[in-house]
Every structure is written in C-alpha cells, then in structure tokens.
Coordinates of C-alpha atoms in Angstrom, one line a residue:
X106 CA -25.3 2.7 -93.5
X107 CA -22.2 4.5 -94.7
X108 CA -21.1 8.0 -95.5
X109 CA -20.7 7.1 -99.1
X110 CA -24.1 6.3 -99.5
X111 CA -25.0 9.6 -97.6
X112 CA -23.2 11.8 -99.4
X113 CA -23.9 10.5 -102.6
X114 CA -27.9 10.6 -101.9
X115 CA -27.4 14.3 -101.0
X116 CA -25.3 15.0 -104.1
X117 CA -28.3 13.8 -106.2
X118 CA -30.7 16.1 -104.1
X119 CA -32.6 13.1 -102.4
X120 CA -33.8 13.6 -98.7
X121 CA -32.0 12.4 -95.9
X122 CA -33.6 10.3 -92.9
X123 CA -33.6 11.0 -89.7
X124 CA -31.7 7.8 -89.0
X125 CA -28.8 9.0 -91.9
X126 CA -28.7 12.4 -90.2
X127 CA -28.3 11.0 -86.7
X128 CA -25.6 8.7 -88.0
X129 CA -23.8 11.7 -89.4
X130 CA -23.8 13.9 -86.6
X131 CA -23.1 11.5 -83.9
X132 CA -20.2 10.4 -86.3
X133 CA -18.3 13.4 -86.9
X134 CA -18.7 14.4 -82.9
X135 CA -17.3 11.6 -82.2
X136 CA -14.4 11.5 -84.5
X137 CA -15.3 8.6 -86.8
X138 CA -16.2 10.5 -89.8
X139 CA -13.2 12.7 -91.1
X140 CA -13.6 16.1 -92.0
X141 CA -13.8 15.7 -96.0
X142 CA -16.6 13.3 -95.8
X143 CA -18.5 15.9 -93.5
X144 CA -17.2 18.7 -95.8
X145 CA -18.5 16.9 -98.8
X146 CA -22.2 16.1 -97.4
X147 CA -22.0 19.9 -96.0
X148 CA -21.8 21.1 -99.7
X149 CA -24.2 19.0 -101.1
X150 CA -26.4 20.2 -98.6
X151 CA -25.8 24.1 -99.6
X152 CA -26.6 23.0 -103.2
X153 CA -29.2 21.1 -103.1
X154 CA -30.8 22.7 -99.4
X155 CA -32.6 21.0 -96.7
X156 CA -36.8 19.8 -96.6
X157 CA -38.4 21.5 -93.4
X158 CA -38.5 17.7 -92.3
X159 CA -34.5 17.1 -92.5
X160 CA -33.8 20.7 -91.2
X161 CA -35.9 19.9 -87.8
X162 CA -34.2 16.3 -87.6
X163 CA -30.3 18.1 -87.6
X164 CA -31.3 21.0 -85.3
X165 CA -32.5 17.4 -82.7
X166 CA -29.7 15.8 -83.6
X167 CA -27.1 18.3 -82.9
X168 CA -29.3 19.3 -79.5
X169 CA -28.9 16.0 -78.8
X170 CA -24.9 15.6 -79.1
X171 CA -24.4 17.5 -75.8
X172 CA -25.9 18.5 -72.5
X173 CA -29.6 19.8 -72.6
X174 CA -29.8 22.6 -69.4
X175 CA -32.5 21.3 -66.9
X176 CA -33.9 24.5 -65.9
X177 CA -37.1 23.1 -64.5
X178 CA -36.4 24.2 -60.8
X179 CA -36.7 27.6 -61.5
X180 CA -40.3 28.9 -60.7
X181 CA -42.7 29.6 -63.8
X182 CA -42.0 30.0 -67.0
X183 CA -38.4 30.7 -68.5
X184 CA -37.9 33.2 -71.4
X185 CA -34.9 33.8 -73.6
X186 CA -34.1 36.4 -76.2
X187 CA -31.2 35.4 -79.0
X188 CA -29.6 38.0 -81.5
X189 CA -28.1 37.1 -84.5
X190 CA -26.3 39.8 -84.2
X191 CA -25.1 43.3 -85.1
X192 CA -23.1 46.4 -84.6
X193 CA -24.0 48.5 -81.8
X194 CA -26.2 45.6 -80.0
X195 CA -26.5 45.6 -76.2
X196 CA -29.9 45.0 -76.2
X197 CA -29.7 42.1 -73.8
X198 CA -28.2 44.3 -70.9
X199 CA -31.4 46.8 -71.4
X200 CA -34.1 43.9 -72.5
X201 CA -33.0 41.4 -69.6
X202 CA -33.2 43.5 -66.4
X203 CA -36.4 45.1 -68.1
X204 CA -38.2 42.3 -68.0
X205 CA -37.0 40.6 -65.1
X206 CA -38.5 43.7 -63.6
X207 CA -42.1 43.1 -64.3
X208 CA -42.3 39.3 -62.6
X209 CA -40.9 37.1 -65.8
X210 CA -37.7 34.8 -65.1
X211 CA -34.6 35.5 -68.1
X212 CA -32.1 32.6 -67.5
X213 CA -29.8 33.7 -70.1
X214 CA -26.8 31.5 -71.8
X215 CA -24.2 33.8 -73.5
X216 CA -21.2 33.7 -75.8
X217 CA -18.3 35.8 -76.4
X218 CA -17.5 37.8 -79.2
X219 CA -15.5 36.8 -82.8
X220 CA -15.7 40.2 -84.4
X221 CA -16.0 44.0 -84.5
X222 CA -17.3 44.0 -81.0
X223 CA -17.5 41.6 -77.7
X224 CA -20.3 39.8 -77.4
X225 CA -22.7 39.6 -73.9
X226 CA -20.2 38.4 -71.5
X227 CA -17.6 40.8 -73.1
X228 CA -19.6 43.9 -72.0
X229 CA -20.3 42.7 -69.1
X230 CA -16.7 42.4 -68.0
X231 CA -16.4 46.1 -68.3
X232 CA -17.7 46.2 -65.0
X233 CA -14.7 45.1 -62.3
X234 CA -15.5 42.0 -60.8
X235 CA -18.2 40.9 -62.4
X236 CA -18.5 36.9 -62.8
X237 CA -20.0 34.9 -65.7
X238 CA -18.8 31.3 -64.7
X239 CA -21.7 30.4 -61.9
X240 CA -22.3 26.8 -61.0
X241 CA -26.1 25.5 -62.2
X242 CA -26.9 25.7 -58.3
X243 CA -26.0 29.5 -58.7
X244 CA -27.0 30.5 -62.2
X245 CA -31.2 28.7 -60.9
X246 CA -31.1 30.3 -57.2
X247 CA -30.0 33.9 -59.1
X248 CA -33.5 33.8 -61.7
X249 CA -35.1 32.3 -58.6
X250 CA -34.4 34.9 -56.2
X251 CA -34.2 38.3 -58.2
X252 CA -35.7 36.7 -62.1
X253 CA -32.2 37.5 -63.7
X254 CA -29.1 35.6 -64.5
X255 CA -26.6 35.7 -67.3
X256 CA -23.4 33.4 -67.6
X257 CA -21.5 31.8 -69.8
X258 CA -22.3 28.6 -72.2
X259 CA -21.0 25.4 -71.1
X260 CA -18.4 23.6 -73.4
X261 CA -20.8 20.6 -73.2
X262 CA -23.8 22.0 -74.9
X263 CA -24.2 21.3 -78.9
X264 CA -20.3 19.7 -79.4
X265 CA -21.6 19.2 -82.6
X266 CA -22.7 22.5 -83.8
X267 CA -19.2 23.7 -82.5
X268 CA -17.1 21.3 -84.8
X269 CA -19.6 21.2 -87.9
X270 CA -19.3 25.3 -87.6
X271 CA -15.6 25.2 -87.6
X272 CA -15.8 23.3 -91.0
X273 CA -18.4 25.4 -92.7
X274 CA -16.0 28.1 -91.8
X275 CA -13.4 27.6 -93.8
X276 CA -15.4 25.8 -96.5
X277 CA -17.9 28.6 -97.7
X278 CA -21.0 26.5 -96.4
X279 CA -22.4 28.7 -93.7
X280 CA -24.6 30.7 -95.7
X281 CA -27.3 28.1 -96.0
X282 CA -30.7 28.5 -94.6
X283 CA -31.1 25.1 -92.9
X284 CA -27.5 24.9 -91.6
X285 CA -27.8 28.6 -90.3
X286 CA -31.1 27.6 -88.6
X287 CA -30.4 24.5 -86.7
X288 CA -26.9 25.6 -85.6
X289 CA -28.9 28.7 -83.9
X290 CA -31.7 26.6 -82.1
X291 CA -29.6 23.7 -81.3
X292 CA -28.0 25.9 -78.9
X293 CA -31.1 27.8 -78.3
X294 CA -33.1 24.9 -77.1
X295 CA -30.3 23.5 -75.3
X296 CA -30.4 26.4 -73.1
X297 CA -33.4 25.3 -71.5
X298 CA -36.2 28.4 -71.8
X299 CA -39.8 27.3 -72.1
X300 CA -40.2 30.7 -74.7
X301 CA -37.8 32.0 -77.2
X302 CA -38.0 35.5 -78.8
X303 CA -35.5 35.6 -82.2
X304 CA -33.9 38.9 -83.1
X305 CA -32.8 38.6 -86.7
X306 CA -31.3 41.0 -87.8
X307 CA -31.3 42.2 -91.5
X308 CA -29.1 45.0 -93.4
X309 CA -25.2 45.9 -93.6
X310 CA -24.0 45.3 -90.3
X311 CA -25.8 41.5 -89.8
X312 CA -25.2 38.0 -91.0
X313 CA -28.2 38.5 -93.0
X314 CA -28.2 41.2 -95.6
X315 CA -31.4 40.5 -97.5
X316 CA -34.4 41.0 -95.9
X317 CA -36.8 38.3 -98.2
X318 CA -33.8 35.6 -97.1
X319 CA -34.0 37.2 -93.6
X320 CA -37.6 35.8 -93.3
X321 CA -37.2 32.9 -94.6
X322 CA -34.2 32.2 -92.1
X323 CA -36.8 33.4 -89.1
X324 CA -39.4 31.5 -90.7
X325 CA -37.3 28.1 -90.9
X326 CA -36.2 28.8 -86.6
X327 CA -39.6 29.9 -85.4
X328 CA -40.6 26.6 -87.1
X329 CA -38.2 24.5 -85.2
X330 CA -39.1 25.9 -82.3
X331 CA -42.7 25.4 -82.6
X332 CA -42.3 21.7 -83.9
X333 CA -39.8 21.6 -80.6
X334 CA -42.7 22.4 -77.9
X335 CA -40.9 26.0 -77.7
X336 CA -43.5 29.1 -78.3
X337 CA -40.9 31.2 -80.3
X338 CA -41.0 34.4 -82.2
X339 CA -38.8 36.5 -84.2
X340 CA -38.9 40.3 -84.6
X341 CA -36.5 41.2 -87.7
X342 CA -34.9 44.4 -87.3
X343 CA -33.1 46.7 -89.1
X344 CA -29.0 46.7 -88.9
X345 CA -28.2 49.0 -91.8
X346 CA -26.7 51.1 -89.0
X347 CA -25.3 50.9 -85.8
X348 CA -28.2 50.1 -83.0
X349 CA -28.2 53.6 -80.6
X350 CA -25.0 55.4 -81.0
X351 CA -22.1 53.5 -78.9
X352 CA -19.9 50.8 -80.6
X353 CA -17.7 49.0 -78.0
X354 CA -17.7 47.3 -75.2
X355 CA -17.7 50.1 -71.8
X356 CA -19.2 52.5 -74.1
X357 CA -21.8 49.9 -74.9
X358 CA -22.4 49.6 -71.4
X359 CA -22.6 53.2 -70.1
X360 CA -25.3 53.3 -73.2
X361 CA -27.5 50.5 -71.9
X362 CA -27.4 51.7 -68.6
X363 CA -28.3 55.5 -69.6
X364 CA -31.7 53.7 -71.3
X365 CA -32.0 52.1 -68.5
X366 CA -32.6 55.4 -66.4
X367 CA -34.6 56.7 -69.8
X368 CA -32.0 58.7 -71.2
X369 CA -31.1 56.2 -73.8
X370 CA -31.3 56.4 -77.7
X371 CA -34.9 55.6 -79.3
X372 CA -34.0 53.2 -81.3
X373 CA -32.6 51.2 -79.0
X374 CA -35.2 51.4 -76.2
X375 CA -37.8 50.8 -79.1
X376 CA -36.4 47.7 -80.1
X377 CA -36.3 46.5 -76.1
X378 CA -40.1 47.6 -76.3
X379 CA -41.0 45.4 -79.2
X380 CA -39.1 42.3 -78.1
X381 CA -39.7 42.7 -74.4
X382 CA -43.5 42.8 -74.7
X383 CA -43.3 39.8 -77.0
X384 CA -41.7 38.1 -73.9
X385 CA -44.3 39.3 -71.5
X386 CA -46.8 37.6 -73.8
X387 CA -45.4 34.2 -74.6
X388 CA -44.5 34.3 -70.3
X389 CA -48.1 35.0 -69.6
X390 CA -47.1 38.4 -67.6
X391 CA -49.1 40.5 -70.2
X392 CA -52.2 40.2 -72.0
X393 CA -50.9 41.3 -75.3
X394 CA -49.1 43.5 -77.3
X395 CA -49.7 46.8 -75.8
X396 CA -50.2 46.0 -72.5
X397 CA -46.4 44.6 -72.4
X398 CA -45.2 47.7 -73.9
X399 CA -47.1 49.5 -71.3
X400 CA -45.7 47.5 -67.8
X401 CA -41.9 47.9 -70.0
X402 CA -42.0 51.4 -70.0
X403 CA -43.7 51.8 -66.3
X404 CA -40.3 49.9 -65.0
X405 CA -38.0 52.4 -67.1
X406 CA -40.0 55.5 -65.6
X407 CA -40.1 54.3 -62.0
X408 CA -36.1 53.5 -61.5
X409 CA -37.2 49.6 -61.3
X410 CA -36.1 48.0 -64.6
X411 CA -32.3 50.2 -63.0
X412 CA -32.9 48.9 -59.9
X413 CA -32.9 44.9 -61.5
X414 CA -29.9 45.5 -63.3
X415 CA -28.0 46.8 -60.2
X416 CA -29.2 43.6 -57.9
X417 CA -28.4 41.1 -61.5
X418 CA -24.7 42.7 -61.3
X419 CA -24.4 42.6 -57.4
X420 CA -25.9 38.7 -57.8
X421 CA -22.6 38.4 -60.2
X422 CA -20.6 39.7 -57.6
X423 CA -20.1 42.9 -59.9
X424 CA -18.8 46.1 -58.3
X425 CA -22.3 48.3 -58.6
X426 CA -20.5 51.5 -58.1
X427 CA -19.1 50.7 -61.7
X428 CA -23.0 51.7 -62.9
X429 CA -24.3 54.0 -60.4
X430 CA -21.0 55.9 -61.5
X431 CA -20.3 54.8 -65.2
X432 CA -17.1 57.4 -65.2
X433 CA -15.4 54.5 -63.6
X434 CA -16.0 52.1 -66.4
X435 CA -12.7 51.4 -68.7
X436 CA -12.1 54.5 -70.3
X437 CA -9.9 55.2 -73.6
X438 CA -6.7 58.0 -73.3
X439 CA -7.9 59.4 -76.3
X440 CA -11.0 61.0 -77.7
X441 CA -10.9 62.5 -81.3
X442 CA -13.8 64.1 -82.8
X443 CA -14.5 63.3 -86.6
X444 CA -16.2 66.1 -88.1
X445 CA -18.2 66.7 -91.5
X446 CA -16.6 68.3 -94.3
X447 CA -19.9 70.0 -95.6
X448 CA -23.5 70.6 -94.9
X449 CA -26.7 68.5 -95.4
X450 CA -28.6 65.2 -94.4
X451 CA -26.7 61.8 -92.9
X452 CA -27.9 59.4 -95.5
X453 CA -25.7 56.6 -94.8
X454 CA -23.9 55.0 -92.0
X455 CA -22.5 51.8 -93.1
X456 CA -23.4 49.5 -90.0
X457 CA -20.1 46.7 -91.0
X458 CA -18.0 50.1 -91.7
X459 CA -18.6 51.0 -87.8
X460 CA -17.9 47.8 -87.0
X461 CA -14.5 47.5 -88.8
X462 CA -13.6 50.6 -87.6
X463 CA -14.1 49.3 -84.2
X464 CA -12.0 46.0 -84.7
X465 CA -9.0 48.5 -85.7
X466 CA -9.1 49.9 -82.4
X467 CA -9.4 47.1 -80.6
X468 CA -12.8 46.8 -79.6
X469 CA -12.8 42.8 -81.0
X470 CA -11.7 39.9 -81.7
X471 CA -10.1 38.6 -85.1
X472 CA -9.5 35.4 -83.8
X473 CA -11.1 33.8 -80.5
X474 CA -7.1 34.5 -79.1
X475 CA -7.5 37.9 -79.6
X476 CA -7.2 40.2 -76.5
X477 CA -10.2 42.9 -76.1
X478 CA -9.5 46.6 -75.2
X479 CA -12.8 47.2 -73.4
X480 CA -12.2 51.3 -73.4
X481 CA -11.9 51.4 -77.1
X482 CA -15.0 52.1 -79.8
X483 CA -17.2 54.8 -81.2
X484 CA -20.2 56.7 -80.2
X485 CA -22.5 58.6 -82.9
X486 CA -23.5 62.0 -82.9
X487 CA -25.9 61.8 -85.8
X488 CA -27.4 59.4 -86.9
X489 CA -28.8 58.8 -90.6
X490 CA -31.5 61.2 -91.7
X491 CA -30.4 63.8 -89.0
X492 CA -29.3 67.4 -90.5
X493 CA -25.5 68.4 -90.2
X494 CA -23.4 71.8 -90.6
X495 CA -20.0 72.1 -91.6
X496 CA -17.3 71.2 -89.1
X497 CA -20.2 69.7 -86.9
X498 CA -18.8 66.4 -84.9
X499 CA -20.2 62.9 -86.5
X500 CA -18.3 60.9 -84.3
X501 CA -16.0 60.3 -81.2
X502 CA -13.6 57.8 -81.9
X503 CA -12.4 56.7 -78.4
X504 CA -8.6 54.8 -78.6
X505 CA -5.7 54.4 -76.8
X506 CA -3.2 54.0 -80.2
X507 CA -3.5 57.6 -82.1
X508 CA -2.4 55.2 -85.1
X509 CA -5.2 53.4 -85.2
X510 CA -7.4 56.4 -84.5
X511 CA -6.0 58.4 -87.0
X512 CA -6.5 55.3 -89.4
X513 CA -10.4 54.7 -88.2
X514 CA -10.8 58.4 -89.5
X515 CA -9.7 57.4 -93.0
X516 CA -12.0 54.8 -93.0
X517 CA -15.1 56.8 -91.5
X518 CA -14.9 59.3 -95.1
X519 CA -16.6 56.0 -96.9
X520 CA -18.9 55.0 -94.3
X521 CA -21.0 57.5 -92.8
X522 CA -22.1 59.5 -96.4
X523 CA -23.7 63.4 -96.2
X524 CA -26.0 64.2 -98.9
X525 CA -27.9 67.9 -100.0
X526 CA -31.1 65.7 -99.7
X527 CA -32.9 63.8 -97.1
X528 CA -33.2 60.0 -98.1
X529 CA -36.5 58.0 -96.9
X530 CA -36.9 57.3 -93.6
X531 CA -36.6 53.2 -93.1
X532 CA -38.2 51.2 -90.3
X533 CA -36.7 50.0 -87.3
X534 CA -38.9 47.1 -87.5
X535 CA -39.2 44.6 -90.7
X536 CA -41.9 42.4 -89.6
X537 CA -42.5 39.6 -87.3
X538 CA -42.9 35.8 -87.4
X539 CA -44.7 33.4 -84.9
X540 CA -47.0 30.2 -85.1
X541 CA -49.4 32.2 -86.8
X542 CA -47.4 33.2 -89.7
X543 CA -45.4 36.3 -91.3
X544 CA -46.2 39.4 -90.8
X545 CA -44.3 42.0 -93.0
X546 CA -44.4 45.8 -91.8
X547 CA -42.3 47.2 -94.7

C-alpha cells in the first residue's frame, strides 16, 4: 500500500478502504506522509466527495489517532451539546447549568476561539479566577458531585484532525461535507459523552450558509454518531443574526447569566429550551419533548438552573461575586451609541457584519496568538423585524480604542439595514435530525 496508489484511486473517484484510510491518517500524524501527498488526496476528496461508508471509517480513524476520554466513572449517563458556531453564541453557559439542574451529568470539552469572538473557555475567563485546566480526577469528581464541569481539550485528543485541519486551511478543502463531519465528531466522540445534541448552525454568521447543505452536513454527523453507538441529534438554527443581543466575551456573559435569572433575550432562552429538552430525552431525565421543556423552564423560574451555574464557577475556583454582581465583569472605557438615521422596520442584521465588527475591537482572535480584550463587543437594541424612530439607539459599541469604535460605526451603516416595510418573520428553528430521520420546520 502506497500514497500513490491512494491518491490516484481518489482522483478517479473510486472508494477508499478502511485499511487505505487508516494508512493515510496514521501516516500523516505521524510524519511519514508529507503534506503534498495529504494535500493532493484532500482535493481529490473535495472533488469527487466521500460514500457514507468512507466518511464513518475517517471520523474512526482520526478518533483513533489520539486519546479517547474514559468518562465511565461518572454516574449515569453523560450528555454533550456541540455548536458549530456563531455570532452572539453563549448558549453553553445558559444550556449547561440548565440542565445540570434537573439531575442530567454535562461533562463538557471546550475550545478557544479563532475569530470574531472567544470561544467557551474565552467567556468564561471573564470571570477572575476562574480555571479551565482540571486534572481528569477533578474535571469526573466536579460532574459527579454537582452534574457540571467545563474545561479545556487536551492536546492529545484527535492529533490528526488538528494537523489535516491545518492543511485544508490554507488549501481551500474545508468546505467539504465529509471532511467537515468527521473532523467535528472525531473530537466529539473523543470527548467521551454517551449522548450528543449537534447545534448547526445555518445563515450569515455560521460556517454553513445554505440551509439544504446544512442538513445534509447534520444528516452526515448524526449518522456517525448513530453508526458510533452515540444517540445524537442535531437542531439547525438560524444565525442570519446575532443569537440575543450581546457580542463579546463579558458582555456575553452578563447576557447568559441575565437568562439565567429569566431576564434574558427570547431567542436565546428558546434555543436553550429546544436543545436542552432534547438532552433531557436522550439522558432519560424526561419523557419527551415537552416534558423537558417543562422541568427547563421550572429551574429558570425557581433560581435553581442560577444556583448550578454559581456552584459550576465556584467548583472552578471562579470568584462568584463576579455573577451575583456582573458590574464587576471586565468592562470597556467607552460606550458609544449608534443610532438610526430614519424611521421603519430592522430588516437586516448581518450576523458576520457583527462579528467583524467585534474582531476590530478586539473581541477575537485573528490568529490563535492574538490577545483577547474581554471588555470589548456590541450589544443590540433592536433586533430584526422590531420598529425604529429616528435617532433611536441600534447599538452600543463597547471599546476601549475610540479608533476602532469610530471605525465599527462605519461598518454598522452596511450591516444592520432599516426598511419602510416589515420583512417576513423567519424561524429560530430550521428543523431537526435524529435516528429517525429529517424533520424540516421551514
């Protein structure tokens, strides 16, 4: 068996064996296969795509490069929620403590932001003290003792999906079904959950901009999971705006929390509600549907979904007067209002346009080097469909360079769009996917 051979099988849009995968992946992790060998299969494979068959074999090889998390001594079973991401997402800080709340174990591996915003751990490090490197023995006695634990991915898991995502970086191959789908669950089942709810999203300000390729995407990972001995679910939801109104990392936080104590945005705690009762259902903590939707909103109105998040950040050795107080989080020197220059509807808030806007001020990262200002971002006053005067404020741009913040208004008179009519309201929700197929909504 050779590369060659591999390659040139590929190129002529034959399928690959498990055995010819395996020898690919554990080559290039290991340094024997050079990069334009890998870079030449990795094209052939965006050309000519992967069978269901192939696509399942790369997600098990690349699982199999690294460590696999053992989380089996943590009691019952162990539920996971993965975004691909969006503008405005903090769902995990509201969804996690939520549903830790009502009996059901999240052990949670995160990553760290490359982009408009921080990611998970980011967020969390608005709040002083607060630790995401615990040992194995600490991250299973946290989910043991109070359900909840959130910390940071080990170097060791998927080394594979790591270097192979490196090279489709810089060599226009990432948008590709199969490769997009077993580089998410390799990591995914790595982690170690019994149950895995997907939130893909679909619109402006996600990876996936098309919703028909958006299903096919959470078609091709609920698939893998399935095949993998995983129950797993995706919910696709939309990101053709920001998710609630805060963009950046403290503000992102102040915002979770306030849905937390249910004085959040709808959207937001909607979304919580249609993933969180999917969890309840695959952990066997609700009997369906409705009934997790009913024991998530009974811990936001009796203070106890709050009361889980302050115990998670105290497990983390997080200081909790940071969240009973959220004045305390890092806050900008400068907050400028952005005002609309005529009457009428919102029709549009470009989701990526927030997002850029918040990489100017320094709310991400361009490169993994770059330093995070955890004060900066934007929160929404309106959001699309809602009525607006004249001189009425659209958004506070929070910033500590009035450079930047004077530049971020430039940019804002493209993005958010004010129209005499009312456009059609669109759903939060696209549809879902599970073993049992694809449900559209919309």
């Amino acid at each position: 068996m050779n590369m060659y051979d591999i390659i040139k099988k590929k190129r002529d849009g034959k399928i690959l064996t498990k055995d010819e995968i395996n020898y690919f992946i554990n080559g290039y992790t290991e340094g024997e296969i050079p990069d334009y060998q890998a870079s030449a299969l990795l094209m052939a494979i965006f050309f000519n795509k992967m069978n269901k068959d192939e696509t399942i074999n790369l997600t098990k090889a690349m699982l199999n490069s690294g460590d696999i998390i053992d989380l089996s001594q943590i009691e019952g079973i162990k539920v996971d929620k993965h975004s691909t991401g969006g503008v405005g997402d903090k769902t995990t800080l509201v969804l996690a403590p939520m549903v830790a709340a009502c009996g059901l174990p999240v052990a949670k591996m995160s990553g760290r932001g490359l982009g408009h915003t921080g990611g998970t751990l980011d967020k969390l490090e608005s709040i002083k003290n607060f630790n995401i490197e615990l040992t194995k023995k600490e991250f299973i006695n946290n989910v043991n003792k109070i359900n909840l634990a959130v910390a940071g991915q080990t170097a060791d898991i998927t080394p594979a999906d790591k270097k192979l995502y490196a090279l489709r970086d810089v060599t226009a191959t990432v948008d590709n079904i199969s490769l997009i789908a077993s580089s998410i669950m390799s990591k995914k089942l790595a982690s170690g959950s019994d149950a895995i709810v997907l939130d893909v999203k679909v619109g402006s300000g996600a990876f996936m901009k098309d919703v028909d390729n958006a299903f096919k995407l959470a078609k091709e990972m609920v698939d893998i999971g399935i095949n993998m001995g995983k129950d797993t679910v995706a919910v696709l939801s939309n990101m053709q705006e920001p998710l609630g109104r805060a963009v950046g990392n403290a503000l992102e936080v102040k915002e979770a929390i306030d849905t937390l104590k249910n004085n959040g945005p709808e959207d937001l705690l909607e979304l919580c509600l249609t993933l969180g009762s999917r969890l309840l259902v695959l952990g066997k903590k609700a009997t369906d549907i409705k009934h997790g939707r009913e024991m998530l909103l009974e811990v936001i109105e009796n203070g106890k979904a709050f009361e889980k998040f302050s115990e998670f950040i105290k497990a983390q050795n997080g200081e909790t007067k940071y969240i009973t107080d959220t004045s305390l989080l890092p806050k900008a020197n400068y907050v400028v209002e952005y005002k609309s220059n005529k009457n009428g509807y919102i029709r549009k808030i470009d989701a990526e346009g927030i997002g850029r806007c918040a990489l100017t001020l320094g709310a991400g990262r361009e490169t993994k080097e770059s330093k995070i200002d955890l004060s900066t971002g934007l929160v929404l006053n309106k959001k699309v469909m809602q009525k607006v005067s004249k001189k009425e404020t659209l958004v506070y741009i929070h910033g500590n360079d009035l450079t930047k913040i004077n530049k971020v208004k430039e940019m804002l008179n493209d993005i958010i769009i004010v129209d005499q009519k009312r456009d059609k309201e669109k759903n939060l929700i696209y549809g879902v996917v599970d073993k049992s197929g694809v449900e559209r909504l919309s």
